[in-house]
CSV table of C-alpha atoms in Angstrom, one decimal:
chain,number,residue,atom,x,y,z
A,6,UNK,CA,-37.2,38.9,-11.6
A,7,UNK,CA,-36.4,37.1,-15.1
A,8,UNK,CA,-36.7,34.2,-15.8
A,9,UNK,CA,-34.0,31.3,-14.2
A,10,UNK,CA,-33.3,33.9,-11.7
A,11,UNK,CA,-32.7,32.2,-8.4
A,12,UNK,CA,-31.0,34.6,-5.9
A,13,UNK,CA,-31.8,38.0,-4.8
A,14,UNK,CA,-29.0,39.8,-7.1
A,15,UNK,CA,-30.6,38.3,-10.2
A,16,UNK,CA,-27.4,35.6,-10.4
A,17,UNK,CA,-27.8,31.8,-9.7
A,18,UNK,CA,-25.3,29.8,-7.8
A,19,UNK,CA,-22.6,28.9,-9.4
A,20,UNK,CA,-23.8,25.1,-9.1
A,21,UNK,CA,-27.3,25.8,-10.6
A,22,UNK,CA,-25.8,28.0,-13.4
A,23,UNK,CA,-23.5,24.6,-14.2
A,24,UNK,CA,-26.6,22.2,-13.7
A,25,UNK,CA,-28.6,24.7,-16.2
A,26,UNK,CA,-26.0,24.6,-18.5
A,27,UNK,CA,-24.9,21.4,-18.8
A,28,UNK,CA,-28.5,19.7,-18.4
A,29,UNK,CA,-30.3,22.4,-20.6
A,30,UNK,CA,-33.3,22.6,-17.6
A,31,UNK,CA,-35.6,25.2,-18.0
A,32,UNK,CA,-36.9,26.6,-14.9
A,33,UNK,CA,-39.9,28.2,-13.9
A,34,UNK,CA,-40.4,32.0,-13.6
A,35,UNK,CA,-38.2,32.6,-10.0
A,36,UNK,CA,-38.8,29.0,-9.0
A,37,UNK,CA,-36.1,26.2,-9.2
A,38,UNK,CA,-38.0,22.7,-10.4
A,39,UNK,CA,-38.2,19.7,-7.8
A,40,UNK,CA,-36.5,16.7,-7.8
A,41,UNK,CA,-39.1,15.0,-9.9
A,42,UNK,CA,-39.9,17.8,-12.1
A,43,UNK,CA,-36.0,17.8,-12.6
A,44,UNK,CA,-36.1,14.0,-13.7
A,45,UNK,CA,-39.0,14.1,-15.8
A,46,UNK,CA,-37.0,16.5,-18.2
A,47,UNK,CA,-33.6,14.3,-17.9
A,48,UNK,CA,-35.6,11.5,-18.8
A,49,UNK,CA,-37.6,12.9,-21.6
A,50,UNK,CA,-34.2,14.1,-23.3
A,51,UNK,CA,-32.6,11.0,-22.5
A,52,UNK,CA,-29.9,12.9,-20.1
A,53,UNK,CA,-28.1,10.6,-17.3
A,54,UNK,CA,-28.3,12.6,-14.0
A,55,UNK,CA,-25.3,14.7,-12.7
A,56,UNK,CA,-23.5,12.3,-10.8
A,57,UNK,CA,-22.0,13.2,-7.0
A,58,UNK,CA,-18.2,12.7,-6.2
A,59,UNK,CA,-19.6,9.6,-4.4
A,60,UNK,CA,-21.7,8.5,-6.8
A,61,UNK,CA,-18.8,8.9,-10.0
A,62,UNK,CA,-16.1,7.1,-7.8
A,63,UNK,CA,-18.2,4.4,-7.0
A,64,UNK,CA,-19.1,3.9,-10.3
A,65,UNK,CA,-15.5,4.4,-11.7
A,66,UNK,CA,-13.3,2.5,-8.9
A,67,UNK,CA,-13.6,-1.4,-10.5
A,68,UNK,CA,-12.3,0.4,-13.9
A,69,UNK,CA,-9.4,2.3,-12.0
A,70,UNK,CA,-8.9,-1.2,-10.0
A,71,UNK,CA,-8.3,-2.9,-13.4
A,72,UNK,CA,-5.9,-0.1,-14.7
A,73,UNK,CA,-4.0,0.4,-11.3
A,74,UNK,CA,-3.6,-3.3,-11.5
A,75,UNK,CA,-2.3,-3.8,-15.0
A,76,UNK,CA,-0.3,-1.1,-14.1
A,77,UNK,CA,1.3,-2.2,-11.0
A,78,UNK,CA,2.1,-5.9,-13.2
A,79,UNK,CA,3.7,-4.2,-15.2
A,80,UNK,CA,6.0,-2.4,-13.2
A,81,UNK,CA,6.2,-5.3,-10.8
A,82,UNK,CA,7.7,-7.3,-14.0
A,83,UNK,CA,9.9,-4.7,-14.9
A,84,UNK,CA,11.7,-5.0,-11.4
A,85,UNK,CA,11.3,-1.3,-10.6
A,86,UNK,CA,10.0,0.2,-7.3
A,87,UNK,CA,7.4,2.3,-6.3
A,88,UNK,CA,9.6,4.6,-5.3
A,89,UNK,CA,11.3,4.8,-8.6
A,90,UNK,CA,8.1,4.8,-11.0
A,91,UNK,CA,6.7,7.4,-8.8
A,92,UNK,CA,9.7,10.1,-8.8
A,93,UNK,CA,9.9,9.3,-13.2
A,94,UNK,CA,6.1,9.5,-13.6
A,95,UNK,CA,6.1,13.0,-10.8
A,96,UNK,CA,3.8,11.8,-8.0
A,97,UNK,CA,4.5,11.1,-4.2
A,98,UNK,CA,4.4,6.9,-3.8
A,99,UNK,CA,1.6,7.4,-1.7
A,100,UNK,CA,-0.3,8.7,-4.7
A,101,UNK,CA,1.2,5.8,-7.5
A,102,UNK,CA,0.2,3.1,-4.5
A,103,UNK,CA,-3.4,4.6,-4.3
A,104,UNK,CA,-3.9,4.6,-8.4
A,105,UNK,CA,-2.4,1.1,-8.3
A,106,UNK,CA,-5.1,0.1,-5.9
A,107,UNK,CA,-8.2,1.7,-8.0
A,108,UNK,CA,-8.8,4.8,-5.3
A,109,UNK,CA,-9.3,7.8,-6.4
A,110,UNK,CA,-6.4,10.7,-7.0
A,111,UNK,CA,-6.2,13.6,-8.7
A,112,UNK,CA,-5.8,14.0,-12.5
A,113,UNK,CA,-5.5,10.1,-12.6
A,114,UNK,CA,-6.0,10.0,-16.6
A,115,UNK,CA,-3.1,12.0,-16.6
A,116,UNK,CA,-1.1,9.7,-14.3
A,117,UNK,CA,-2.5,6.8,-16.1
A,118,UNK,CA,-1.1,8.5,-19.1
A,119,UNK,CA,2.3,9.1,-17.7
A,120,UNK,CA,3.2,6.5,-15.9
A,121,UNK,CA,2.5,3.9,-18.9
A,122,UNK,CA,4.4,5.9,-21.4
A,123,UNK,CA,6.9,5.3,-18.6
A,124,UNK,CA,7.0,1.6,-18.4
A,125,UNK,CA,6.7,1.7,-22.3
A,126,UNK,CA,10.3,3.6,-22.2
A,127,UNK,CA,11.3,1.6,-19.9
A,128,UNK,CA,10.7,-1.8,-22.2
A,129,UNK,CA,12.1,0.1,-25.2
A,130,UNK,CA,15.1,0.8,-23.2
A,131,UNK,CA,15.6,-2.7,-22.3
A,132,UNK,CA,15.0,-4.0,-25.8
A,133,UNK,CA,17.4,-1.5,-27.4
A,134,UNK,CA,20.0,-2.6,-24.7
A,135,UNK,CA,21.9,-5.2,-26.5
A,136,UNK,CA,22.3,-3.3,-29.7
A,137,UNK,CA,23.8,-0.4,-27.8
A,138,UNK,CA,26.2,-3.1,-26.2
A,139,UNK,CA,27.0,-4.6,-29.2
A,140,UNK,CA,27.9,-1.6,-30.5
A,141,UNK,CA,30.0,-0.2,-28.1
A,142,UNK,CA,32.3,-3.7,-27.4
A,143,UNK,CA,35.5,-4.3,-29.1
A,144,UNK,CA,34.9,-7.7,-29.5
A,145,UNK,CA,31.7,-9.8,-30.1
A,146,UNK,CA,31.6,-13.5,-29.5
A,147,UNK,CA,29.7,-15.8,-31.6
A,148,UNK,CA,28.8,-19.1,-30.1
A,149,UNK,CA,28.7,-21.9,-32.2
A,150,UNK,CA,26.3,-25.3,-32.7
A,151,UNK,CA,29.3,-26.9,-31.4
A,152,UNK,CA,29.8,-25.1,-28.4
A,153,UNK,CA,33.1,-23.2,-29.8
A,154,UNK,CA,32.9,-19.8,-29.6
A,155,UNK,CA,34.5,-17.3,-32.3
A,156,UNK,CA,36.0,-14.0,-31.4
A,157,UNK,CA,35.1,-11.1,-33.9
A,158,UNK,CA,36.0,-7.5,-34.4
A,159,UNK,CA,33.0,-5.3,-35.0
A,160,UNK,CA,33.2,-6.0,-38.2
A,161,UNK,CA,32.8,-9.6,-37.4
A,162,UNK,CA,35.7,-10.7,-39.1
A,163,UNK,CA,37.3,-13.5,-37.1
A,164,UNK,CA,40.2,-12.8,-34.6
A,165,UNK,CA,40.2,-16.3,-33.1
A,166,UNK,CA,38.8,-19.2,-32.3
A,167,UNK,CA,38.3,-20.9,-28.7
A,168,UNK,CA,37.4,-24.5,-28.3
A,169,UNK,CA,39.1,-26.5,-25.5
A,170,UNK,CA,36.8,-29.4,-25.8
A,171,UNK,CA,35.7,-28.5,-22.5
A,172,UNK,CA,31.9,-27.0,-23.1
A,173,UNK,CA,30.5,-24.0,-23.9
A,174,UNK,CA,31.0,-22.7,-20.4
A,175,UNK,CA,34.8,-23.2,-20.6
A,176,UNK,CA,35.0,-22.1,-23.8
A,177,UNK,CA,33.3,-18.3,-23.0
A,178,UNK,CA,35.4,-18.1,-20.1
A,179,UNK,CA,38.7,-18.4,-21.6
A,180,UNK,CA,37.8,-16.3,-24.5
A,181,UNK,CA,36.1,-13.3,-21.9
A,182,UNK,CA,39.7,-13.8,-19.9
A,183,UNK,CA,41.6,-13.6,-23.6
A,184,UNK,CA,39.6,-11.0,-24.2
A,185,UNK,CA,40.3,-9.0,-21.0
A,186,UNK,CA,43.4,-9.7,-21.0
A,187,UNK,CA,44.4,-7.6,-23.8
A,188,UNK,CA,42.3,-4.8,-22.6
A,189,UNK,CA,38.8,-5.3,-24.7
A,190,UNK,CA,35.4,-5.4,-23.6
A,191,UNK,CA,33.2,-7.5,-25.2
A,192,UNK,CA,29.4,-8.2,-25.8
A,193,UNK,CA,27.8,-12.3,-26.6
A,194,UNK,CA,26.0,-12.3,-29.5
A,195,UNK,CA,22.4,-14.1,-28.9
């Protein structure tokens, strides 16, 4: 038998031909290497032991706790639901909930990945909103420091403007209802 050779075929199991590999351990003519043989090299190369599923989630689970958390903030700010994030981002909402709360799911760098170029979309939508309004209205109002409010075309030349003396409030109104009116829609400049 040649050396590293653990099984009868002359082929190690597949988990001792990973371990070999990624570890670079040596082993003994036909013999695997004990536990503390097995350490001894790890620790004289400096090599952090291969970690069990247990082992790697408990390490990992207060770092995908912080993530799901930020996460879930966000969304929860951006008024959208579970439901809604999960279908955009292409998970079940039992999957988003458990990345939210730090447990484990499958390809969750991934899903990190997705779901915050999603809420970033999201905000870019919502920031881009008012331009797009702006320029799709007929009409833009302008209000003024002294509560009048001008009507322009989109080229913001002045059509009218509205100032009953009544307040801003009754001002907007009666221009939106001029507006209307007439058949234009309109969009309030901030």
């Amino acid at each position: 038998m040649s050396a590293g050779n653990t099984s009868v075929e002359g082929k190690q199991p597949k988990r001792e031909r990973w371990r070999m590999t990624k570890l670079a351990l040596v082993y003994s003519e036909g013999q695997r290497l004990t536990k503390e043989e097995e350490q001894q090299i790890l620790d004289e190369h400096g090599v952090e032991p291969t970690l069990t599923r247990e082992e790697y989630v408990e390490k990992m689970s207060e770092e995908w706790a912080d993530v799901g958390a930020v996460l879930k903030d966000r969304r929860e700010k951006a008024h959208l639901t579970a439901e809604q994030t999960a279908y955009r981002v292409g998970v079940s909402r039992s999957t988003l909930r458990r990345f939210e709360k730090g447990e484990p799911v499958k390809s969750a760098k991934v899903l990190e990945a997705a779901y915050c170029n999603y809420l970033d979309f999201i905000e870019l939508l919502r920031e881009t909103r008012p331009l797009r309004m702006e320029a799709e209205a007929d009409v833009l109002i302008e209000i003024k420091p002294d509560d009048s409010v001008f009507l322009l075309r989109r080229i913001e030349q002045p059509i009218a403007v509205v100032n009953f003396g009544g307040g801003l409030e009754a001002n907007l109104d009666a221009a939106e209802r001029l507006c209307k009116d007439q058949g234009l829609t309109t969009h309030i400049l901030d």
